CSV table of C-alpha atoms in Angstrom, one decimal:
chain,number,residue,atom,x,y,z
R,1,MET,CA,5.5,5.8,-0.9
R,2,ARG,CA,9.1,6.9,-1.0
R,3,ILE,CA,10.7,7.0,-4.4
R,4,PRO,CA,14.5,6.3,-4.4
R,5,ALA,CA,16.7,9.3,-5.2
R,6,ILE,CA,18.2,7.5,-8.3
R,7,LEU,CA,14.7,7.1,-9.8
R,8,LEU,CA,13.9,10.8,-9.1
R,9,ARG,CA,17.1,11.9,-10.8
R,10,ALA,CA,16.5,9.6,-13.8
R,11,GLY,CA,12.9,10.7,-14.2
R,12,SER,CA,13.4,14.4,-13.8
R,13,PRO,CA,14.5,15.2,-17.4
R,14,PHE,CA,11.5,13.4,-18.8
R,15,LEU,CA,9.1,15.2,-16.5
R,16,GLN,CA,10.6,18.6,-17.5
R,17,LEU,CA,10.3,17.6,-21.2
R,18,TRP,CA,6.7,16.6,-20.6
R,19,TRP,CA,6.0,20.0,-19.0
R,20,ARG,CA,7.5,21.8,-21.9
R,21,ILE,CA,5.3,19.9,-24.4
R,22,ARG,CA,2.1,19.8,-22.4
R,23,ARG,CA,2.4,23.1,-20.5
R,24,PRO,CA,0.2,22.1,-17.6
R,25,THR,CA,-1.1,24.4,-14.9
R,26,THR,CA,0.4,23.5,-11.6
R,27,PHE,CA,0.5,24.8,-8.0
R,28,GLY,CA,3.5,24.6,-5.7
R,29,VAL,CA,4.8,25.7,-2.4
R,30,LYS,CA,8.2,26.6,-1.0
R,31,ALA,CA,8.8,26.7,2.8
R,32,LEU,CA,11.3,29.1,4.4
R,33,LEU,CA,11.9,27.5,7.8
R,34,ARG,CA,13.5,29.7,10.5
R,35,LEU,CA,14.8,29.4,14.0
R,36,PRO,CA,14.6,32.0,16.7
R,37,ASP,CA,18.3,32.6,16.5
R,38,GLY,CA,18.0,33.8,12.9
R,39,ARG,CA,19.1,30.7,11.1
R,40,PHE,CA,17.1,29.3,8.3
R,41,LEU,CA,17.0,25.9,6.4
R,42,VAL,CA,18.4,25.4,2.9
R,43,VAL,CA,18.3,22.1,1.0
R,44,ARG,CA,19.8,20.5,-2.0
R,45,HIS,CA,17.4,18.2,-3.8
R,46,SER,CA,18.5,14.8,-5.0
R,47,TYR,CA,17.0,15.3,-8.5
R,48,ALA,CA,17.0,18.0,-11.2
R,49,ASP,CA,19.4,20.8,-10.1
R,50,ILE,CA,21.3,18.9,-7.5
R,51,HIS,CA,24.0,21.5,-6.9
R,52,ARG,CA,21.6,24.5,-6.2
R,53,TRP,CA,20.7,25.4,-2.6
R,54,ALA,CA,16.9,25.9,-2.4
R,55,LEU,CA,13.9,25.7,-0.2
R,56,PRO,CA,11.9,22.5,0.6
R,57,GLY,CA,8.5,22.3,-1.0
R,58,GLY,CA,6.5,20.7,-3.7
R,59,GLY,CA,3.3,20.5,-5.6
R,60,TYR,CA,-0.3,20.4,-4.4
R,61,LYS,CA,-3.9,20.4,-5.7
R,62,PRO,CA,-5.9,23.5,-4.5
R,63,ALA,CA,-9.1,21.5,-4.4
R,64,ARG,CA,-7.5,19.2,-1.8
R,65,GLU,CA,-5.4,21.5,0.4
R,66,THR,CA,-4.4,25.1,1.0
R,67,PRO,CA,-0.8,26.3,0.4
R,68,ALA,CA,-0.2,26.2,4.2
R,69,GLU,CA,-1.5,22.6,4.4
R,70,ALA,CA,0.7,21.7,1.5
R,71,ALA,CA,3.8,23.3,3.0
R,72,ALA,CA,3.2,21.5,6.3
R,73,ARG,CA,2.8,18.2,4.4
R,74,GLU,CA,5.9,18.8,2.3
R,75,VAL,CA,8.0,19.7,5.3
R,76,GLN,CA,6.8,16.5,7.1
R,77,GLU,CA,7.5,14.3,4.0
R,78,GLU,CA,10.9,15.8,3.1
R,79,LEU,CA,12.4,16.6,6.5
R,80,SER,CA,10.2,14.8,9.1
R,81,LEU,CA,9.5,18.2,10.8
R,82,THR,CA,6.0,18.7,12.1
R,83,ILE,CA,4.7,22.2,11.7
R,84,ARG,CA,1.0,23.1,11.9
R,85,PRO,CA,-0.5,24.7,8.8
R,86,ALA,CA,-1.7,27.6,11.0
R,87,ASP,CA,1.9,28.3,11.9
R,88,PHE,CA,2.8,29.1,8.2
R,89,LYS,CA,2.5,32.6,7.0
R,90,VAL,CA,2.4,33.5,3.2
R,91,LEU,CA,5.4,35.6,2.1
R,92,ASP,CA,4.6,35.8,-1.6
R,93,THR,CA,2.6,34.2,-4.4
R,94,THR,CA,3.8,34.4,-8.0
R,95,VAL,CA,3.0,32.8,-11.4
R,96,THR,CA,6.0,31.5,-13.3
R,97,THR,CA,6.7,29.5,-16.5
R,98,LEU,CA,10.3,28.9,-15.5
R,99,GLU,CA,10.1,25.1,-15.9
R,100,GLY,CA,7.9,25.1,-19.0
R,101,LYS,CA,4.7,24.8,-17.0
R,102,HIS,CA,2.2,27.5,-15.8
R,103,ASP,CA,3.0,27.3,-12.1
R,104,THR,CA,1.4,29.3,-9.3
R,105,LEU,CA,4.1,29.2,-6.5
R,106,THR,CA,3.4,30.3,-3.0
R,107,THR,CA,6.3,30.9,-0.6
R,108,LEU,CA,5.5,30.5,3.1
R,109,THR,CA,7.5,30.9,6.3
R,110,ALA,CA,7.3,29.3,9.7
R,111,LEU,CA,9.4,28.8,12.8
R,112,ALA,CA,10.8,25.3,13.0
R,113,PRO,CA,10.2,23.3,16.2
R,114,SER,CA,13.8,22.0,16.1
R,115,THR,CA,16.9,21.6,14.0
R,116,SER,CA,16.6,17.8,13.9
R,117,THR,CA,15.7,16.5,10.5
R,118,VAL,CA,15.4,13.1,8.8
R,119,LEU,CA,15.9,13.6,5.1
R,120,SER,CA,13.6,11.8,2.5
R,121,PRO,CA,15.2,10.5,-0.7
R,122,GLU,CA,14.1,13.8,-2.3
R,123,ILE,CA,16.6,15.8,-0.3
R,124,ALA,CA,20.3,15.2,-0.7
R,125,GLU,CA,21.4,17.6,2.0
R,126,ALA,CA,20.0,20.1,4.4
R,127,ARG,CA,21.8,22.9,6.4
R,128,TRP,CA,20.7,25.5,8.9
R,129,VAL,CA,22.6,28.7,8.0
R,130,LYS,CA,22.6,32.3,9.4
R,131,ASP,CA,23.8,33.8,6.1
R,132,LEU,CA,24.0,32.7,2.5
R,133,GLN,CA,27.8,33.3,2.5
R,134,GLU,CA,28.1,30.1,4.6
R,135,LEU,CA,27.2,28.3,1.4
R,136,GLY,CA,30.3,29.6,-0.5
R,137,ASP,CA,29.9,30.1,-4.2
R,138,ALA,CA,27.3,27.3,-4.6
R,139,PRO,CA,24.4,28.3,-6.9
R,140,LEU,CA,21.2,29.5,-5.1
R,141,SER,CA,17.6,29.1,-6.1
R,142,LYS,CA,15.7,32.1,-7.3
R,143,TRP,CA,13.0,31.3,-4.8
R,144,LEU,CA,15.4,31.1,-1.9
R,145,LEU,CA,16.8,34.5,-2.7
R,146,SER,CA,13.3,36.0,-3.3
R,147,ALA,CA,12.0,34.6,0.0
R,148,LEU,CA,14.8,36.1,2.0
R,149,VAL,CA,14.3,39.5,0.4
R,150,VAL,CA,10.6,39.5,1.2
R,151,LEU,CA,11.2,38.2,4.7
R,152,ARG,CA,13.6,41.1,5.4
R,153,SER,CA,11.2,43.6,4.0
R,154,VAL,CA,8.4,42.5,6.3
R,155,SER,CA,10.5,42.1,9.4
């Protein structure tokens, strides 16, 4: 079921408040999608921090799927790109309380099969870029910056 972007934006502050009160334990993934020519995909979400460039991704339940399966599902849901879970490689796993919840976040990377995307209501904009300078002075996600640093250190 696709939730309209306006409902995602309206509900986001209440969800963040709930996280700060309840402090749940959650699991999430971020996907750094790359092309052979060196470009990578950045997105702006249609809810929460709508001006910040980030990575696609979302939550998952470890009892139901692995981080790679979750990344493949999220990329399919948000961008209509099909990437096999086996094609994702883990870049980093970290525990954060950034949004008021106890979140184990796994960042993965994979080569994208094409540049063609169909955006879900969760994604306001997507761009393939070779360098972050192409985004001007727009704010950037901590996880996007971290993923690029790790990718460069293992390449």
